[in-house]
Tab-separated table of N, CA and C in Angstrom:
chain	number	residue	atom	x	y	z
A	13	ARG	N	-8.340	-15.386	-9.226
A	13	ARG	CA	-6.718	-14.595	-9.461
A	13	ARG	C	-6.894	-13.234	-9.102
A	14	ILE	N	-5.790	-12.888	-8.390
A	14	ILE	CA	-5.575	-11.696	-7.735
A	14	ILE	C	-5.007	-10.602	-8.515
A	15	GLY	N	-5.869	-9.742	-8.893
A	15	GLY	CA	-5.337	-8.648	-9.752
A	15	GLY	C	-4.693	-7.483	-9.489
A	16	GLY	N	-3.830	-6.488	-10.394
A	16	GLY	CA	-3.680	-5.543	-9.905
A	16	GLY	C	-1.793	-5.459	-9.046
A	17	GLY	N	-1.795	-6.543	-8.783
A	17	GLY	CA	-0.342	-6.762	-8.015
A	17	GLY	C	-0.664	-6.115	-6.819
A	18	GLN	N	0.744	-5.560	-5.721
A	18	GLN	CA	0.571	-4.713	-4.839
A	18	GLN	C	0.116	-3.933	-4.769
A	19	SER	N	-0.537	-3.456	-3.052
A	19	SER	CA	-1.349	-1.867	-3.162
A	19	SER	C	-0.203	-1.119	-2.823
A	20	GLU	N	-0.016	0.076	-3.301
A	20	GLU	CA	0.600	1.410	-3.090
A	20	GLU	C	0.088	2.091	-1.905
A	21	PRO	N	1.164	2.494	-1.416
A	21	PRO	CA	0.883	3.662	0.201
A	21	PRO	C	0.270	5.190	-0.473
A	22	LEU	N	-0.440	5.872	0.008
A	22	LEU	CA	-0.314	6.816	-1.050
A	22	LEU	C	-0.381	7.811	0.649
A	23	SER	N	-0.372	9.106	0.464
A	23	SER	CA	-0.022	10.029	1.212
A	23	SER	C	-0.974	10.376	2.553
A	24	ALA	N	-0.553	11.084	3.539
A	24	ALA	CA	-2.196	10.748	4.759
A	24	ALA	C	-2.954	11.370	4.236
A	25	SER	N	-4.180	11.192	4.931
A	25	SER	CA	-5.393	11.770	4.474
A	25	SER	C	-5.408	12.660	5.365
A	26	THR	N	-6.538	13.547	4.369
A	26	THR	CA	-6.411	15.159	5.148
A	26	THR	C	-7.688	15.474	5.080
A	27	GLY	N	-7.958	16.523	5.623
A	27	GLY	CA	-9.607	16.768	5.919
A	27	GLY	C	-10.396	16.139	7.080
A	28	GLY	N	-11.636	16.724	7.011
A	28	GLY	CA	-12.525	16.413	8.294
A	28	GLY	C	-12.483	14.817	8.179
A	29	GLU	N	-13.084	14.142	9.473
A	29	GLU	CA	-13.394	12.765	9.605
A	29	GLU	C	-14.659	12.692	8.589
A	30	LEU	N	-15.568	13.235	8.127
A	30	LEU	CA	-16.836	12.874	7.953
A	30	LEU	C	-17.200	14.047	6.827
A	31	GLN	N	-16.766	13.128	5.428
A	31	GLN	CA	-17.767	14.043	4.326
A	31	GLN	C	-19.313	13.857	4.289
A	32	HIS	N	-19.543	13.359	4.746
A	32	HIS	CA	-20.830	13.781	4.188
A	32	HIS	C	-21.467	12.730	5.718
A	33	PRO	N	-21.613	13.877	7.245
A	33	PRO	CA	-22.325	13.265	8.168
A	33	PRO	C	-23.274	12.828	8.069
A	34	ASP	N	-24.288	13.186	7.447
A	34	ASP	CA	-25.850	12.798	7.407
A	34	ASP	C	-25.809	11.469	7.195
A	35	GLU	N	-24.844	10.622	6.279
A	35	GLU	CA	-24.870	9.641	5.278
A	35	GLU	C	-24.115	8.357	6.637
A	36	GLU	N	-22.928	8.888	6.669
A	36	GLU	CA	-22.121	7.674	7.697
A	36	GLU	C	-21.661	8.300	8.872
A	37	LEU	N	-21.766	7.898	9.573
A	37	LEU	CA	-21.439	7.927	10.964
A	37	LEU	C	-20.350	7.097	11.792
A	38	ARG	N	-20.118	6.032	11.092
A	38	ARG	CA	-18.987	5.226	11.553
A	38	ARG	C	-17.542	5.977	11.461
A	39	PRO	N	-16.795	6.348	12.394
A	39	PRO	CA	-15.078	6.944	12.048
A	39	PRO	C	-14.405	5.670	11.140
A	40	ARG	N	-13.717	6.510	10.375
A	40	ARG	CA	-12.510	6.043	9.607
A	40	ARG	C	-11.808	5.171	10.950
A	41	VAL	N	-10.988	3.931	10.265
A	41	VAL	CA	-10.191	3.329	11.028
A	41	VAL	C	-8.786	4.101	11.031
A	42	ALA	N	-7.678	3.838	11.901
A	42	ALA	CA	-6.557	4.730	11.793
A	42	ALA	C	-5.719	4.085	10.591
A	43	GLU	N	-5.277	3.105	10.256
A	43	GLU	CA	-4.350	2.422	9.324
A	43	GLU	C	-4.766	1.291	8.479
A	44	ILE	N	-4.731	1.751	6.712
A	44	ILE	CA	-5.008	0.634	5.973
A	44	ILE	C	-3.332	-0.100	5.763
A	45	THR	N	-3.783	-1.515	6.230
A	45	THR	CA	-2.392	-2.791	5.985
A	45	THR	C	-2.488	-2.980	4.761
A	46	SER	N	-3.386	-3.364	4.153
A	46	SER	CA	-3.330	-4.075	2.767
A	46	SER	C	-4.740	-3.769	1.820
A	47	LEU	N	-4.324	-4.097	0.447
A	47	LEU	CA	-5.762	-4.029	-0.352
A	47	LEU	C	-5.266	-4.708	-1.407
A	48	ALA	N	-5.962	-5.480	-1.711
A	48	ALA	CA	-6.127	-6.655	-2.789
A	48	ALA	C	-7.543	-6.752	-3.862
A	49	ILE	N	-7.572	-6.914	-4.717
A	49	ILE	CA	-8.689	-7.169	-5.616
A	49	ILE	C	-9.066	-8.558	-6.318
A	50	GLU	N	-9.750	-9.327	-6.223
A	50	GLU	CA	-9.905	-10.122	-6.522
A	50	GLU	C	-11.141	-10.782	-7.760
A	51	ASP	N	-10.670	-10.734	-9.088
A	51	ASP	CA	-11.727	-10.983	-9.848
A	51	ASP	C	-12.620	-11.869	-9.839
A	52	VAL	N	-13.766	-11.830	-10.040
A	52	VAL	CA	-15.049	-12.559	-10.004
A	52	VAL	C	-16.043	-12.408	-11.020
A	53	THR	N	-16.717	-12.993	-11.245
A	53	THR	CA	-17.493	-13.116	-12.566
A	53	THR	C	-18.536	-11.601	-11.988
A	54	GLY	N	-18.600	-10.998	-13.321
A	54	GLY	CA	-19.253	-10.300	-13.050
A	54	GLY	C	-19.092	-8.740	-12.225
A	55	GLY	N	-17.559	-8.976	-11.844
A	55	GLY	CA	-17.144	-7.806	-10.806
A	55	GLY	C	-15.738	-8.203	-10.453
A	56	ALA	N	-15.495	-7.530	-9.262
A	56	ALA	CA	-14.706	-7.350	-8.442
A	56	ALA	C	-14.345	-7.316	-7.210
A	57	ILE	N	-14.063	-8.548	-6.443
A	57	ILE	CA	-13.687	-8.297	-4.932
A	57	ILE	C	-12.620	-7.155	-4.566
A	58	VAL	N	-13.089	-5.916	-3.780
A	58	VAL	CA	-12.016	-5.197	-2.951
A	58	VAL	C	-11.875	-6.318	-1.945
A	59	LEU	N	-10.760	-6.209	-1.379
A	59	LEU	CA	-10.220	-6.819	-0.124
A	59	LEU	C	-9.708	-6.460	0.474
A	60	ALA	N	-9.641	-5.461	2.214
A	60	ALA	CA	-9.029	-4.106	2.162
A	60	ALA	C	-8.953	-4.827	4.057
A	61	THR	N	-7.696	-4.498	4.656
A	61	THR	CA	-7.218	-4.760	5.945
A	61	THR	C	-6.842	-3.612	6.366
A	62	ALA	N	-7.256	-3.576	7.754
A	62	ALA	CA	-6.596	-2.150	8.419
A	62	ALA	C	-6.516	-2.641	9.797
A	63	LEU	N	-6.064	-1.287	10.470
A	63	LEU	CA	-5.712	-1.630	11.887
A	63	LEU	C	-6.009	-0.370	12.614
A	64	PRO	N	-7.312	-0.480	13.538
A	64	PRO	CA	-7.602	0.320	14.530
A	64	PRO	C	-7.016	0.694	15.753
A	65	ALA	N	-6.423	1.910	16.383
A	65	ALA	CA	-5.689	2.228	17.424
A	65	ALA	C	-5.901	1.424	18.543
A	66	THR	N	-6.968	0.771	18.586
A	66	THR	CA	-7.146	-0.012	20.109
A	66	THR	C	-8.318	-1.407	19.728
A	67	GLN	N	-8.042	-1.918	20.475
A	67	GLN	CA	-9.021	-3.157	20.332
A	67	GLN	C	-10.373	-3.030	20.329
A	68	GLY	N	-11.663	-3.872	19.801
A	68	GLY	CA	-12.857	-3.513	19.843
A	68	GLY	C	-13.618	-2.794	19.324
A	69	TRP	N	-13.005	-2.511	17.784
A	69	TRP	CA	-13.625	-2.226	16.930
A	69	TRP	C	-14.520	-3.072	16.474
A	70	PHE	N	-15.726	-2.966	15.769
A	70	PHE	CA	-16.261	-4.274	14.943
A	70	PHE	C	-17.317	-3.360	13.751
A	71	LYS	N	-17.833	-4.707	12.987
A	71	LYS	CA	-18.747	-4.058	11.908
A	71	LYS	C	-18.149	-3.227	11.013
A	72	PRO	N	-16.845	-3.708	10.701
A	72	PRO	CA	-15.562	-3.090	9.660
A	72	PRO	C	-16.919	-3.276	8.093
A	73	THR	N	-16.426	-2.134	7.310
A	73	THR	CA	-17.259	-1.869	6.207
A	73	THR	C	-16.683	-0.926	5.049
A	74	LEU	N	-16.675	-1.155	3.632
A	74	LEU	CA	-15.996	-0.029	2.798
A	74	LEU	C	-17.252	1.003	2.272
A	75	VAL	N	-16.910	2.053	2.604
A	75	VAL	CA	-17.909	2.995	2.057
A	75	VAL	C	-17.959	4.061	1.128
A	76	ASN	N	-18.684	4.174	-0.197
A	76	ASN	CA	-18.226	5.264	-1.460
A	76	ASN	C	-17.806	6.469	-0.428
A	77	ASP	N	-16.756	6.954	-0.838
A	77	ASP	CA	-16.855	8.526	-0.605
A	77	ASP	C	-17.545	9.504	-1.039
A	78	LEU	N	-18.286	9.289	-1.900
A	78	LEU	CA	-19.201	10.002	-2.667
A	78	LEU	C	-20.104	9.542	-2.860
A	79	PRO	N	-21.586	10.181	-2.736
A	79	PRO	CA	-22.740	9.679	-2.616
A	79	PRO	C	-23.670	9.117	-3.749
A	80	ASP	N	-22.733	9.678	-4.669
A	80	ASP	CA	-23.506	8.727	-6.144
A	80	ASP	C	-22.514	7.642	-6.502
A	81	GLY	N	-21.618	7.269	-5.973
A	81	GLY	CA	-20.883	6.256	-5.928
A	81	GLY	C	-19.824	6.292	-7.800
A	82	LYS	N	-19.963	7.228	-7.842
A	82	LYS	CA	-18.944	7.506	-9.514
A	82	LYS	C	-18.157	8.097	-8.786
A	83	PRO	N	-16.856	7.301	-10.038
A	83	PRO	CA	-15.121	7.884	-10.039
A	83	PRO	C	-15.000	8.830	-10.284
A	84	VAL	N	-13.981	9.674	-9.750
A	84	VAL	CA	-13.472	10.720	-10.195
A	84	VAL	C	-12.192	10.515	-10.542
A	85	ASP	N	-12.028	11.175	-11.842
A	85	ASP	CA	-10.683	11.035	-12.352
A	85	ASP	C	-10.304	9.395	-12.470
A	86	ALA	N	-11.284	8.993	-13.235
A	86	ALA	CA	-10.937	7.407	-13.137
A	86	ALA	C	-10.640	6.618	-11.721
A	87	VAL	N	-11.000	7.082	-10.679
A	87	VAL	CA	-10.501	6.737	-9.474
A	87	VAL	C	-11.438	6.610	-8.712
A	88	LEU	N	-11.783	5.228	-8.128
A	88	LEU	CA	-13.334	4.937	-7.368
A	88	LEU	C	-12.416	4.878	-5.419
A	89	SER	N	-12.953	5.497	-5.064
A	89	SER	CA	-12.435	5.972	-3.870
A	89	SER	C	-13.301	5.502	-2.284
A	90	TYR	N	-12.899	5.172	-1.695
A	90	TYR	CA	-13.864	4.347	-0.075
A	90	TYR	C	-12.952	4.674	1.068
A	91	SER	N	-13.987	4.830	2.066
A	91	SER	CA	-12.973	4.815	3.200
A	91	SER	C	-13.594	3.505	4.015
A	92	PHE	N	-12.764	3.268	4.671
A	92	PHE	CA	-12.704	2.169	5.411
A	92	PHE	C	-13.296	2.598	7.034
A	93	ARG	N	-14.325	2.020	7.335
A	93	ARG	CA	-15.485	2.207	8.823
A	93	ARG	C	-15.404	1.355	9.443
A	94	ALA	N	-15.811	1.395	10.888
A	94	ALA	CA	-15.762	0.493	11.524
A	94	ALA	C	-16.658	1.279	12.951
A	95	VAL	N	-17.682	0.513	13.532
A	95	VAL	CA	-17.608	0.864	14.866
A	95	VAL	C	-16.789	0.866	16.322
A	96	PRO	N	-16.573	1.766	16.309
A	96	PRO	CA	-15.420	2.015	17.948
A	96	PRO	C	-16.088	1.005	19.239
A	97	PRO	N	-15.429	0.796	19.860
A	97	PRO	CA	-15.738	0.196	21.421
A	97	PRO	C	-16.457	0.968	21.971
A	98	ARG	N	-17.383	1.082	22.781
A	98	ARG	CA	-18.385	1.807	23.348
A	98	ARG	C	-17.882	2.296	24.557
A	99	GLU	N	-16.518	1.374	25.280
A	99	GLU	CA	-15.842	1.593	26.501
A	99	GLU	C	-14.316	1.962	26.311
A	100	THR	N	-13.530	2.558	26.408
A	100	THR	CA	-11.995	3.006	26.185
A	100	THR	C	-11.608	1.524	26.374
A	101	GLN	N	-10.668	1.079	25.334
A	101	GLN	CA	-9.726	-0.065	25.265
A	101	GLN	C	-8.318	-0.177	25.238
A	102	ARG	N	-7.786	-1.102	25.790
A	102	ARG	CA	-6.156	-1.127	25.457
A	102	ARG	C	-5.485	-1.168	24.215
A	103	GLN	N	-4.933	-0.863	23.401
A	103	GLN	CA	-4.271	-1.175	22.390
A	103	GLN	C	-3.844	-2.615	21.903
A	104	SER	N	-3.406	-3.304	23.206
A	104	SER	CA	-2.699	-4.692	22.972
A	104	SER	C	-1.916	-4.611	21.635
A	105	THR	N	-1.983	-6.036	21.132
A	105	THR	CA	-1.026	-6.543	20.227
A	105	THR	C	-1.801	-5.788	18.498
A	106	GLN	N	-0.854	-5.792	17.805
A	106	GLN	CA	-1.368	-5.308	16.185
A	106	GLN	C	-2.143	-6.673	15.897
A	107	ARG	N	-1.971	-8.103	16.115
A	107	ARG	CA	-2.525	-9.597	15.631
A	107	ARG	C	-3.720	-9.050	15.897
A	108	SER	N	-3.749	-8.373	17.548
A	108	SER	CA	-5.441	-8.500	17.867
A	108	SER	C	-6.429	-7.302	17.249
A	109	ARG	N	-5.925	-6.510	16.733
A	109	ARG	CA	-6.605	-5.367	16.294
A	109	ARG	C	-7.001	-5.436	14.677
A	110	VAL	N	-6.704	-6.193	13.861
A	110	VAL	CA	-6.792	-6.529	12.772
A	110	VAL	C	-8.581	-6.417	12.566
A	111	LEU	N	-8.599	-5.731	11.213
A	111	LEU	CA	-10.036	-5.716	10.615
A	111	LEU	C	-9.908	-6.324	9.309
A	112	THR	N	-11.005	-6.492	8.983
A	112	THR	CA	-10.808	-7.222	7.238
A	112	THR	C	-12.513	-6.568	6.848
A	113	ALA	N	-12.277	-6.120	5.338
A	113	ALA	CA	-13.700	-5.764	4.924
A	113	ALA	C	-13.657	-6.430	3.055
A	114	ALA	N	-14.651	-6.620	2.734
A	114	ALA	CA	-14.667	-7.162	1.356
A	114	ALA	C	-15.856	-5.911	0.693
A	115	LEU	N	-15.781	-5.795	-0.455
A	115	LEU	CA	-16.946	-5.325	-1.263
A	115	LEU	C	-16.896	-6.072	-2.595
A	116	PHE	N	-18.116	-5.926	-3.240
A	116	PHE	CA	-17.977	-6.443	-4.763
A	116	PHE	C	-18.223	-4.980	-5.209
A	117	VAL	N	-17.483	-5.297	-6.472
A	117	VAL	CA	-17.740	-3.719	-7.337
A	117	VAL	C	-18.150	-4.391	-8.819
A	118	PRO	N	-19.722	-4.162	-9.031
A	118	PRO	CA	-19.793	-4.583	-10.500
A	118	PRO	C	-19.405	-4.024	-11.610
A	119	ASP	N	-19.235	-4.755	-12.459
A	119	ASP	CA	-17.823	-4.376	-13.936
A	119	ASP	C	-18.656	-3.227	-14.194
A	120	ALA	N	-20.167	-3.181	-14.132
A	120	ALA	CA	-20.329	-1.572	-14.606
A	120	ALA	C	-19.574	-0.683	-14.032
A	121	ARG	N	-19.570	-0.597	-12.520
A	121	ARG	CA	-19.452	0.623	-12.006
A	121	ARG	C	-17.637	0.753	-12.368
A	122	LEU	N	-16.805	-0.611	-12.559
A	122	LEU	CA	-15.705	-0.822	-12.759
A	122	LEU	C	-15.349	0.194	-13.993
A	123	ALA	N	-15.541	0.014	-15.308
A	123	ALA	CA	-16.021	0.621	-16.644
A	123	ALA	C	-15.121	1.779	-16.575
A	124	GLY	N	-14.143	2.113	-16.841
A	124	GLY	CA	-13.009	3.427	-17.444
A	124	GLY	C	-12.455	3.548	-15.887
A	125	VAL	N	-12.452	2.992	-14.630
A	125	VAL	CA	-11.844	3.056	-13.325
A	125	VAL	C	-10.267	2.371	-13.600
A	126	ARG	N	-9.535	3.435	-13.281
A	126	ARG	CA	-7.927	3.019	-13.349
A	126	ARG	C	-7.148	2.675	-12.307
A	127	ARG	N	-7.775	3.121	-10.917
A	127	ARG	CA	-7.539	2.913	-9.632
A	127	ARG	C	-8.641	2.491	-8.534
A	128	ILE	N	-8.473	1.598	-7.611
A	128	ILE	CA	-9.270	1.581	-6.300
A	128	ILE	C	-8.559	2.276	-5.167
A	129	GLN	N	-9.339	2.961	-4.568
A	129	GLN	CA	-8.458	3.570	-3.560
A	129	GLN	C	-9.495	3.406	-2.345
A	130	VAL	N	-8.686	3.034	-1.033
A	130	VAL	CA	-9.735	2.752	0.276
A	130	VAL	C	-8.562	3.591	1.129
A	131	SER	N	-9.379	4.657	1.968
A	131	SER	CA	-8.371	5.617	3.185
A	131	SER	C	-8.911	5.078	4.726
A	132	GLY	N	-7.742	5.235	5.355
A	132	GLY	CA	-8.541	5.308	6.936
A	132	GLY	C	-7.297	6.672	7.389
A	133	VAL	N	-7.530	7.000	8.654
A	133	VAL	CA	-7.010	8.237	8.856
A	133	VAL	C	-5.566	8.693	8.529
A	134	LEU	N	-4.710	7.432	8.870
A	134	LEU	CA	-3.393	8.053	8.446
A	134	LEU	C	-2.903	7.787	7.427
A	135	ASN	N	-3.632	7.007	6.160
A	135	ASN	CA	-2.862	6.839	5.160
A	135	ASN	C	-3.887	5.988	4.185
A	136	SER	N	-3.776	6.149	3.197
A	136	SER	CA	-4.512	5.491	2.117
A	136	SER	C	-3.924	4.561	1.135
A	137	ARG	N	-4.349	3.685	0.495
A	137	ARG	CA	-3.819	2.548	-0.102
A	137	ARG	C	-4.898	2.674	-1.678
A	138	SER	N	-3.523	2.246	-2.727
A	138	SER	CA	-4.503	1.805	-3.955
A	138	SER	C	-4.260	0.739	-4.415
A	139	VAL	N	-4.829	0.364	-5.743
A	139	VAL	CA	-4.578	-1.123	-6.557
A	139	VAL	C	-5.209	-0.412	-7.990
A	140	GLN	N	-4.515	-1.116	-8.931
A	140	GLN	CA	-5.454	-0.980	-10.340
A	140	GLN	C	-6.591	-2.553	-10.305
A	141	PRO	N	-7.271	-1.939	-10.746
A	141	PRO	CA	-8.558	-3.526	-11.248
A	141	PRO	C	-7.703	-4.463	-12.218
């Protein structure tokens, strides 16, 4: 069962590209297009879809925005990151650029969480677990 209903777009992201440059070198992708949560035994799976600016991005992943991984104000925050292409790529069609990343979040980490947020460069989306 998919929980939390539809994801909601949030305001554009601000600040530097990397909050913890020594921990994460992959840049955030441009835009988060969808976000869902699926309840599973022992926790939930966060499923995010993103759209990078060009073709060729690979190894998409959701990275916790804080080194300790704990929620802030009952919100778990993740950045959607991927490895950019080594050479300049064309933009091409939206369909050819779509990336999907999933992350298991255990029940212990979800305790007390009211929202899960995933951020790209241009926007963020959030859902209720």
